[in-house]
Amino acid sequence: MKQLIKDGEVFLFSDPEGTVPGGNAEGYGLWRRDMRHLSTLEWELEGVGLVTLSSEARGARGKTRYTNLEVKSGDEVLFWRESLEIIRERWIDGSVLHDRFRLTNLDRRQLRSHMVIRVDADFADMFTVRGFAGGKTGNKRQSECGHSSVRFVYEGVDGLVRRTSVSVDTDAETDEEGRFRIPVLLEPGESMSVTLSVVSSEGDESPEVLSPDESFLRVLRKEEQWRTSCPEAETDSVAFKGMLETALGDFRMLLTDAGDGELPVAGLPWFAVPFGRDSLIAAWQALPVRPELALAVIRTMARHQGSRLDPWRDEEPGKIMHEIRRGELANSGQVPFTPYYGSIDSTPLFLILMAEYWRFTGDFETIRTFADHARRAFEWMDRHGDPDGRGYTSYVRKSEKGIDNQGWKDSADSVVHKDGRLAEAPISLCEVQGYVYMARTRWAELFRLLGDEETANRLREQAEDLKRRFADDFWMEDESFVALALDKDRRKVGAVTSNPGHLLMTGILDPDKGARVGRRLLESDLFSGWGIRTMSDREKAYNPMSYHNGSVWPHDNSLILLGLLETGMTDEAARLMAGLIRSASCFGDYRLPELFCGYGENEGNPVPYPVACSPQAWAAGAAFVLLRAMAGMFPDPVRKQVELAPVLPEGVNRLLIRRLKVGEGELDLALVRSEAGVHVSVLRNTTGWSVLHRSVR
């Protein structure tokens, strides 16, 4: 299995042993700000064949164990097999990768050899490696050799000088090809250690470089501080406990400070940057776990909120960005990602996240601080978000290098009619109208609390009008379901998909239609047993191996789950939770990937999607939504209370949750299933809010 370790802006994408083979086509390397600072990291022990015993990676650290094959000269055994223990530990601390090898001779004979490590840096841009762009690039200088060190320098066309400095902590011969040749002489029972350190930098930066021992201890401390400040669970469900613990570790790994505090980037290896939609949804999912992440996302999105009309970047005043890149091609204007704004849902999701952040924390000062940004976002909806005046928030690509489909299902074939024809833009996605309705209703209340009755009334009237028109224009009575979208001719795009499931949490559907949609989502053509498919298997365009037309996305399911809970559909919610937990139990470390194929539970275990990001922030965040759902959390910041309506799925009969975040502090809860339903006890409450609870299931 490919491995990933990350801290801050730097991550290492490698083969299963932590090695980066030269000339690889998989995108392996040490990456920072969309540039590959190390494209080769190989090693060998001259004359000694090696066998890998085990290898693992988690968070910022990886570890591999090796031993040796027999070393012979003719018929003479010079060194017995499995007599050399090699433990390789690698970790990232800020801008520095440390790669430590510890060799121990367990034979009765001496071992004499050379350890050879080869490194190189091609400074390739992420877009180039992914095959999306060529373009003009800079110049790589001749490598500079020093005592046990080598440095690579790249002069980018964006005016930035990037450097990769590599050194070992022992005497080594080096050359301009990036080879380190280190003598190895081990007597019986003797050990030696070699640590390779790789420092990446750009411009005038002077990265902090601790000694390897100090660095390793700092990494351990950061991991411990994160773990002990996050919620934890004790439960009889091994799968859910593993799922939650892995998700917490993955979230820590995916945090990056883009200047406004740590926030979750989208996923590794291809999307290690702040996204609008992804970061907003991931922060929303994480509200009961780390609410401060939402504040960092809000600040970041507000700082980059659109301010002008720029078709190259699909930017418009008030619009929230889709994605920001900091590599050479972006910085030099060859791709429009500085940032790029081609997302139709980031703007309403920005408004929803602020409202939900207030709902969970009661922090009204943040609402007051960003109220003007909210006004600008609503102005974008009114002025630019409806390009053809149809009365719905819709998209059409303007940038020649932009994205055609600008909802969360952004692949080229994701908006498709029942007959297989692709819909043409402008396109009005159903879930986006739900987000807009939710944003307007929530902010009508917030503006009322801010004393702005005029804006509050206008938003309320717009929301009511949208709800009336939506019921007529999107409902498909023959399917008892909501259309995926309206196309450029305002015709329904009638394929049955998971998108309408997002409407359940928004309030845009009346109770009867909401219940019909909720039940339909759990029918066998959509619900695979593992999760809800992105498209019904009865549709002409269905393909269980497609990116968006039949696969299962955990984050998609988590938003549907929130809606099932909001509408009181606890039986359906419990079935969906049980399916997701079973899915997680089939993946390594109980880690839900970005997506997996849509084959049914009766066809075997979940089938991995070949190029899914893993870890992925909003896939990890699905575990946090399950935790929230089991506790049945419904916060009310106006009354300063939280209602608990717990739902335990099949396979979870008891659950102890510590350090669940709400209000001004934390809750410790104990949930136990009995014949009468689920009983919840409050063991600790430092929230400053009262708690109401009742048994539901």
Coordinates of N, CA, C and O in Angstrom, one line a residue, residues 41-176:
L41 N 14.2 9.2 -3.5 CA 14.8 8.8 -2.2 C 14.9 7.3 -2.2 O 14.0 6.6 -1.8
E42 N 16.1 6.8 -2.6 CA 16.3 5.4 -2.7 C 17.5 5.0 -1.8 O 18.4 5.9 -1.5
W43 N 17.6 3.8 -1.4 CA 18.8 3.3 -0.6 C 19.0 1.9 -0.8 O 18.1 1.1 -1.2
E44 N 20.3 1.5 -0.5 CA 20.6 0.1 -0.6 C 21.8 -0.2 0.3 O 22.5 0.7 0.7
L45 N 22.0 -1.4 0.6 CA 23.2 -1.9 1.4 C 24.0 -2.7 0.4 O 23.6 -3.8 0.0
E46 N 25.2 -2.2 0.0 CA 26.0 -2.9 -1.1 C 26.3 -4.3 -0.7 O 26.8 -4.6 0.4
G47 N 25.9 -5.2 -1.7 CA 26.3 -6.6 -1.5 C 25.3 -7.4 -0.6 O 25.6 -8.6 -0.3
V48 N 24.3 -6.7 0.0 CA 23.4 -7.3 0.9 C 22.0 -7.2 0.4 O 21.5 -6.1 0.3
G49 N 21.3 -8.3 0.1 CA 19.9 -8.3 -0.3 C 19.1 -8.1 1.0 O 19.4 -8.7 2.0
L50 N 18.0 -7.4 0.8 CA 17.2 -7.1 2.0 C 15.7 -7.5 1.8 O 15.2 -7.7 0.6
V51 N 15.1 -7.8 2.9 CA 13.7 -8.3 2.9 C 12.9 -7.3 3.8 O 13.4 -7.1 4.9
T52 N 11.8 -6.9 3.3 CA 10.9 -6.0 4.2 C 10.0 -6.9 5.1 O 9.3 -7.8 4.6
L53 N 10.1 -6.6 6.4 CA 9.3 -7.4 7.3 C 7.9 -6.8 7.6 O 6.9 -7.4 7.7
S54 N 7.9 -5.4 7.8 CA 6.7 -4.7 8.1 C 6.9 -3.3 7.7 O 8.0 -2.8 7.7
S55 N 5.8 -2.6 7.5 CA 5.8 -1.2 7.2 C 4.5 -0.5 7.5 O 3.5 -1.1 7.2
E56 N 4.6 0.7 8.1 CA 3.3 1.4 8.5 C 3.6 2.8 8.4 O 4.7 3.3 8.5
A57 N 2.5 3.6 8.3 CA 2.6 5.1 8.3 C 1.3 5.6 8.9 O 0.2 5.1 8.7
R58 N 1.5 6.6 9.8 CA 0.3 7.2 10.4 C 0.7 8.6 10.8 O 1.7 8.9 11.5
G59 N -0.2 9.6 10.4 CA 0.1 11.0 10.8 C 1.4 11.5 10.2 O 1.6 11.5 8.9
A60 N 2.3 12.0 11.0 CA 3.5 12.5 10.6 C 4.7 11.5 10.6 O 5.8 11.9 10.3
R61 N 4.4 10.2 10.9 CA 5.4 9.3 11.1 C 5.2 8.0 10.3 O 4.1 7.6 10.1
G62 N 6.3 7.4 9.9 CA 6.3 6.1 9.3 C 7.4 5.2 9.8 O 8.4 5.7 10.3
K63 N 7.2 3.9 9.7 CA 8.2 3.0 10.3 C 8.2 1.7 9.4 O 7.2 1.1 9.1
T64 N 9.5 1.2 9.1 CA 9.7 0.0 8.3 C 10.8 -0.8 8.9 O 11.8 -0.3 9.4
R65 N 10.6 -2.1 8.9 CA 11.6 -3.1 9.4 C 12.1 -4.0 8.3 O 11.2 -4.4 7.5
Y66 N 13.4 -4.1 8.2 CA 14.0 -5.0 7.2 C 14.9 -6.0 7.9 O 15.3 -5.8 9.0
T67 N 15.2 -7.1 7.1 CA 16.3 -8.0 7.5 C 17.0 -8.4 6.2 O 16.7 -7.9 5.1
N68 N 18.0 -9.2 6.3 CA 18.9 -9.5 5.2 C 18.7 -10.9 4.6 O 18.2 -11.8 5.3
L69 N 19.1 -11.1 3.4 CA 19.2 -12.4 2.8 C 20.7 -12.9 3.1 O 21.5 -12.1 3.5
E70 N 20.9 -14.1 2.8 CA 22.2 -14.7 3.1 C 23.3 -14.1 2.2 O 23.0 -13.8 1.0
V71 N 24.4 -13.8 2.8 CA 25.5 -13.2 2.0 C 26.6 -14.3 1.9 O 27.1 -14.8 2.9
K72 N 26.9 -14.6 0.6 CA 27.9 -15.7 0.4 C 29.0 -15.3 -0.6 O 28.8 -14.4 -1.4
S73 N 30.1 -16.0 -0.5 CA 31.2 -15.9 -1.5 C 31.4 -17.3 -1.9 O 32.0 -18.1 -1.2
G74 N 30.9 -17.7 -3.1 CA 31.0 -19.1 -3.5 C 30.1 -19.9 -2.6 O 28.9 -19.6 -2.4
D75 N 30.7 -20.9 -2.0 CA 29.9 -21.7 -1.1 C 30.1 -21.3 0.4 O 29.4 -21.8 1.3
E76 N 30.9 -20.2 0.6 CA 31.1 -19.8 2.0 C 30.1 -18.7 2.4 O 29.8 -17.8 1.6
V77 N 29.5 -19.0 3.5 CA 28.5 -18.0 4.1 C 29.3 -16.9 4.8 O 30.0 -17.2 5.8
L78 N 29.2 -15.7 4.3 CA 29.9 -14.6 5.0 C 29.0 -14.0 6.1 O 29.6 -13.4 7.0
F79 N 27.7 -14.0 5.8 CA 26.8 -13.4 6.8 C 25.5 -14.1 6.7 O 24.9 -14.2 5.6
W80 N 25.0 -14.6 7.9 CA 23.9 -15.5 7.8 C 22.6 -14.7 7.6 O 22.5 -13.5 8.0
R81 N 21.6 -15.3 7.0 CA 20.3 -14.6 6.7 C 19.6 -14.3 8.0 O 19.8 -14.9 9.0
E82 N 18.8 -13.2 7.9 CA 18.0 -12.7 9.1 C 18.9 -12.5 10.3 O 18.5 -12.7 11.5
S83 N 20.1 -12.0 10.1 CA 21.0 -11.6 11.2 C 21.2 -10.1 11.3 O 21.9 -9.7 12.2
L84 N 20.6 -9.4 10.4 CA 20.7 -7.9 10.4 C 19.3 -7.4 10.6 O 18.4 -7.6 9.9
E85 N 19.2 -6.6 11.7 CA 18.0 -5.9 11.9 C 18.1 -4.4 11.5 O 19.0 -3.8 12.0
I86 N 17.2 -4.0 10.7 CA 17.2 -2.6 10.2 C 15.8 -2.0 10.5 O 14.8 -2.5 10.1
I87 N 15.8 -1.0 11.4 CA 14.6 -0.3 11.7 C 14.7 1.1 11.1 O 15.6 1.9 11.4
R88 N 13.8 1.4 10.2 CA 13.8 2.7 9.5 C 12.6 3.5 10.0 O 11.4 3.1 9.8
E89 N 12.9 4.7 10.6 CA 11.8 5.6 11.1 C 11.9 6.9 10.3 O 13.0 7.5 10.3
R90 N 10.8 7.4 9.8 CA 10.8 8.7 9.1 C 9.7 9.5 9.7 O 8.6 9.0 10.1
W91 N 9.9 10.8 9.8 CA 8.9 11.7 10.3 C 9.1 13.1 9.7 O 10.2 13.5 9.3
I92 N 8.0 13.9 9.7 CA 8.1 15.2 9.2 C 7.8 16.2 10.3 O 6.8 15.9 11.1
D93 N 8.6 17.2 10.5 CA 8.4 18.2 11.5 C 8.5 19.6 10.9 O 9.7 20.0 10.6
G94 N 7.4 20.2 10.6 CA 7.5 21.5 9.9 C 8.0 21.3 8.5 O 7.4 20.6 7.7
S95 N 9.1 22.0 8.1 CA 9.6 21.9 6.8 C 10.7 20.9 6.6 O 11.4 20.8 5.6
V96 N 10.9 20.0 7.6 CA 12.0 19.0 7.6 C 11.5 17.6 7.7 O 10.6 17.2 8.5
L97 N 12.0 16.8 6.8 CA 11.8 15.3 6.8 C 13.1 14.7 7.4 O 14.2 15.0 6.9
H98 N 12.9 13.9 8.4 CA 14.0 13.1 8.9 C 13.8 11.6 8.6 O 12.6 11.1 8.8
D99 N 14.8 10.9 8.1 CA 14.7 9.5 7.8 C 15.9 8.8 8.4 O 17.0 8.9 8.0
R100 N 15.6 8.1 9.5 CA 16.6 7.5 10.4 C 16.6 5.9 10.1 O 15.6 5.3 10.2
F101 N 17.9 5.4 9.9 CA 18.1 4.0 9.8 C 18.9 3.5 11.0 O 20.0 4.1 11.3
R102 N 18.5 2.5 11.7 CA 19.3 1.9 12.7 C 19.5 0.5 12.4 O 18.6 -0.3 12.2
L103 N 20.8 0.1 12.3 CA 21.3 -1.2 11.8 C 21.9 -1.9 13.0 O 22.8 -1.3 13.7
T104 N 21.5 -3.2 13.3 CA 22.0 -3.9 14.4 C 22.5 -5.3 13.9 O 21.7 -6.0 13.2
N105 N 23.7 -5.7 14.2 CA 24.3 -7.0 13.7 C 24.0 -8.0 14.8 O 24.5 -8.0 15.9
L106 N 23.2 -9.0 14.4 CA 22.8 -10.1 15.4 C 23.5 -11.4 15.0 O 23.3 -12.4 15.7
D107 N 24.5 -11.3 14.1 CA 25.3 -12.5 13.7 C 26.5 -12.6 14.6 O 26.8 -11.7 15.4
R108 N 27.3 -13.7 14.5 CA 28.5 -13.9 15.2 C 29.7 -13.4 14.4 O 30.8 -13.4 14.8
R109 N 29.4 -12.9 13.2 CA 30.4 -12.4 12.3 C 30.3 -10.9 12.0 O 29.2 -10.3 12.2
Q110 N 31.4 -10.4 11.6 CA 31.4 -8.9 11.2 C 30.7 -8.7 9.9 O 30.7 -9.5 9.0
L111 N 30.0 -7.5 9.8 CA 29.4 -7.1 8.6 C 30.1 -5.8 8.1 O 30.3 -4.8 8.8
R112 N 30.7 -5.9 6.9 CA 31.3 -4.8 6.2 C 30.6 -4.5 4.9 O 30.5 -5.4 4.1
S113 N 30.2 -3.3 4.7 CA 29.5 -2.9 3.5 C 29.5 -1.4 3.4 O 30.2 -0.7 4.1
H114 N 28.7 -0.9 2.5 CA 28.4 0.6 2.4 C 26.9 0.8 2.2 O 26.3 0.0 1.4
M115 N 26.4 1.7 2.9 CA 25.0 2.2 2.7 C 25.0 3.3 1.7 O 25.8 4.3 1.8
V116 N 24.2 3.1 0.6 CA 24.2 4.1 -0.4 C 22.7 4.7 -0.5 O 21.8 3.9 -0.6
I117 N 22.7 6.0 -0.3 CA 21.4 6.7 -0.4 C 21.5 7.6 -1.6 O 22.4 8.3 -1.8
R118 N 20.4 7.6 -2.4 CA 20.4 8.5 -3.6 C 19.2 9.4 -3.5 O 18.0 8.9 -3.3
V119 N 19.4 10.7 -3.7 CA 18.3 11.7 -3.6 C 18.3 12.5 -4.9 O 19.4 12.7 -5.5
D120 N 17.2 13.1 -5.2 CA 17.1 14.1 -6.3 C 15.9 14.9 -6.1 O 14.9 14.5 -5.4
A121 N 15.9 16.1 -6.7 CA 14.7 17.0 -6.7 C 14.5 17.6 -8.0 O 15.3 18.2 -8.6
D122 N 13.3 17.3 -8.6 CA 13.0 17.8 -9.9 C 12.1 19.1 -9.9 O 11.9 19.7 -10.9
F123 N 11.6 19.4 -8.7 CA 10.8 20.6 -8.5 C 9.7 20.7 -9.5 O 9.3 21.8 -10.1
A124 N 9.0 19.6 -9.7 CA 7.9 19.5 -10.6 C 6.6 20.1 -9.9 O 6.5 20.0 -8.7
D125 N 5.8 20.8 -10.7 CA 4.6 21.3 -10.2 C 3.5 20.2 -10.1 O 3.5 19.3 -11.0
M126 N 2.6 20.3 -9.1 CA 1.6 19.3 -9.0 C 0.7 19.1 -10.2 O 0.4 18.0 -10.6
F127 N 0.4 20.3 -10.9 CA -0.4 20.2 -12.1 C 0.3 19.4 -13.2 O -0.3 18.7 -13.9
T128 N 1.6 19.6 -13.3 CA 2.4 18.9 -14.3 C 2.4 17.4 -14.0 O 2.2 16.6 -14.9
V129 N 2.6 17.0 -12.8 CA 2.7 15.6 -12.4 C 1.4 14.9 -12.6 O 1.3 13.8 -13.0
R130 N 0.3 15.6 -12.4 CA -1.1 15.1 -12.6 C -1.5 15.1 -14.0 O -2.5 14.5 -14.4
G131 N -0.7 15.7 -14.9 CA -1.0 15.7 -16.3 C -2.0 16.7 -16.8 O -2.5 16.6 -17.9
F132 N -2.3 17.7 -15.9 CA -3.3 18.7 -16.3 C -2.8 19.9 -17.0 O -3.5 20.7 -17.6
A133 N -1.5 20.1 -16.9 CA -0.9 21.3 -17.6 C 0.6 21.1 -17.8 O 1.3 20.4 -17.1
G134 N 1.1 21.7 -18.9 CA 2.5 21.7 -19.2 C 3.0 23.1 -18.8 O 3.2 23.4 -17.6
G135 N 3.2 23.9 -19.8 CA 3.5 25.3 -19.5 C 5.0 25.5 -19.3 O 5.8 24.6 -19.3
K136 N 5.3 26.8 -19.2 CA 6.7 27.3 -19.0 C 7.2 27.0 -17.6 O 6.5 27.3 -16.6
T137 N 8.4 26.5 -17.5 CA 8.9 26.2 -16.1 C 10.3 26.8 -16.0 O 10.9 27.4 -17.0
G138 N 10.9 26.8 -14.8 CA 12.1 27.5 -14.5 C 13.3 26.6 -14.8 O 13.3 25.7 -15.5
N139 N 14.4 27.0 -14.1 CA 15.7 26.3 -14.3 C 16.2 25.8 -13.0 O 16.2 26.4 -11.9
K140 N 16.7 24.5 -13.1 CA 17.3 23.9 -11.9 C 18.8 24.1 -12.0 O 19.5 23.7 -13.0
R141 N 19.4 24.6 -11.0 CA 20.9 24.8 -11.0 C 21.6 23.5 -10.8 O 21.0 22.5 -10.4
Q142 N 22.9 23.6 -11.0 CA 23.8 22.4 -10.7 C 23.7 22.2 -9.2 O 23.8 23.1 -8.4
S143 N 23.6 20.9 -8.8 CA 23.5 20.6 -7.4 C 24.8 21.0 -6.7 O 25.9 20.9 -7.3
E144 N 24.7 21.3 -5.4 CA 25.9 21.8 -4.7 C 26.2 20.7 -3.6 O 25.4 20.4 -2.8
C145 N 27.5 20.2 -3.7 CA 27.9 19.1 -2.7 C 28.7 19.8 -1.6 O 29.5 20.6 -1.8
G146 N 28.5 19.3 -0.4 CA 29.3 19.7 0.8 C 29.7 18.5 1.6 O 29.5 17.4 1.1
H147 N 30.1 18.8 2.8 CA 30.5 17.6 3.7 C 29.2 16.9 4.1 O 28.4 17.4 4.8
S148 N 29.1 15.7 3.6 CA 27.9 14.8 3.9 C 26.6 15.5 3.6 O 25.6 15.3 4.3
S149 N 26.6 16.3 2.5 CA 25.4 17.1 2.2 C 25.3 17.4 0.7 O 26.4 17.4 0.0
V150 N 24.1 17.6 0.2 CA 23.9 18.1 -1.1 C 22.7 19.0 -1.1 O 21.8 18.8 -0.4
R151 N 22.8 20.0 -2.0 CA 21.7 21.0 -2.1 C 21.2 21.1 -3.5 O 22.1 21.3 -4.4
F152 N 19.9 21.2 -3.7 CA 19.3 21.4 -5.0 C 18.6 22.7 -5.0 O 17.9 23.1 -4.0
V153 N 18.8 23.5 -6.1 CA 18.2 24.9 -6.1 C 17.5 25.0 -7.5 O 18.0 24.6 -8.5
Y154 N 16.3 25.6 -7.4 CA 15.5 25.8 -8.6 C 15.0 27.2 -8.6 O 14.5 27.8 -7.7
E155 N 15.2 27.9 -9.8 CA 14.7 29.2 -10.0 C 13.5 29.2 -10.9 O 13.5 28.9 -12.0
G156 N 12.3 29.4 -10.2 CA 11.0 29.3 -10.9 C 10.7 30.5 -11.7 O 11.2 31.6 -11.5
V157 N 9.8 30.2 -12.7 CA 9.4 31.3 -13.6 C 8.5 32.3 -12.8 O 8.2 33.4 -13.3
D158 N 8.0 31.9 -11.6 CA 7.2 32.8 -10.8 C 8.1 33.7 -9.9 O 7.6 34.4 -9.1
G159 N 9.4 33.7 -10.1 CA 10.3 34.5 -9.4 C 10.8 34.0 -8.0 O 11.6 34.6 -7.4
L160 N 10.3 32.8 -7.6 CA 10.7 32.2 -6.4 C 11.9 31.3 -6.6 O 11.9 30.5 -7.5
V161 N 12.8 31.3 -5.7 CA 13.9 30.3 -5.6 C 13.5 29.3 -4.6 O 13.3 29.6 -3.4
R162 N 13.5 28.0 -5.0 CA 13.2 26.9 -4.1 C 14.4 26.1 -3.9 O 15.2 25.9 -4.8
R163 N 14.6 25.6 -2.6 CA 15.8 24.8 -2.3 C 15.4 23.5 -1.6 O 14.4 23.5 -0.8
T164 N 16.1 22.5 -1.8 CA 16.1 21.3 -1.0 C 17.5 20.9 -0.6 O 18.4 20.7 -1.4
S165 N 17.7 21.0 0.7 CA 19.0 20.7 1.3 C 18.9 19.4 2.0 O 18.1 19.1 2.9
V166 N 19.8 18.5 1.7 CA 19.8 17.1 2.2 C 21.2 16.8 2.9 O 22.2 17.2 2.3
S167 N 21.1 16.2 4.1 CA 22.4 15.9 4.8 C 22.2 14.7 5.6 O 21.1 14.2 5.9
V168 N 23.3 14.0 5.9 CA 23.3 12.9 6.8 C 24.2 13.3 8.0 O 25.1 14.1 7.9
D169 N 23.9 12.6 9.2 CA 24.6 13.0 10.4 C 25.8 12.1 10.7 O 26.2 11.9 11.8
T170 N 26.5 11.6 9.6 CA 27.7 10.9 9.7 C 28.6 11.1 8.5 O 28.1 11.8 7.5
D171 N 29.8 10.7 8.5 CA 30.7 10.9 7.4 C 30.2 10.2 6.2 O 29.9 9.0 6.2
A172 N 30.1 10.9 5.0 CA 29.6 10.2 3.8 C 30.3 10.9 2.6 O 30.6 12.1 2.6
E173 N 30.6 10.1 1.6 CA 31.0 10.6 0.3 C 29.8 11.1 -0.4 O 28.8 10.4 -0.4
T174 N 29.9 12.2 -1.0 CA 28.7 12.7 -1.8 C 29.2 13.1 -3.2 O 30.3 13.3 -3.5
D175 N 28.2 13.1 -4.1 CA 28.5 13.6 -5.5 C 27.3 14.4 -6.0 O 26.3 14.5 -5.4
E176 N 27.6 15.0 -7.2 CA 26.6 15.9 -7.7 C 25.3 15.1 -8.2 O 24.3 15.8 -8.5

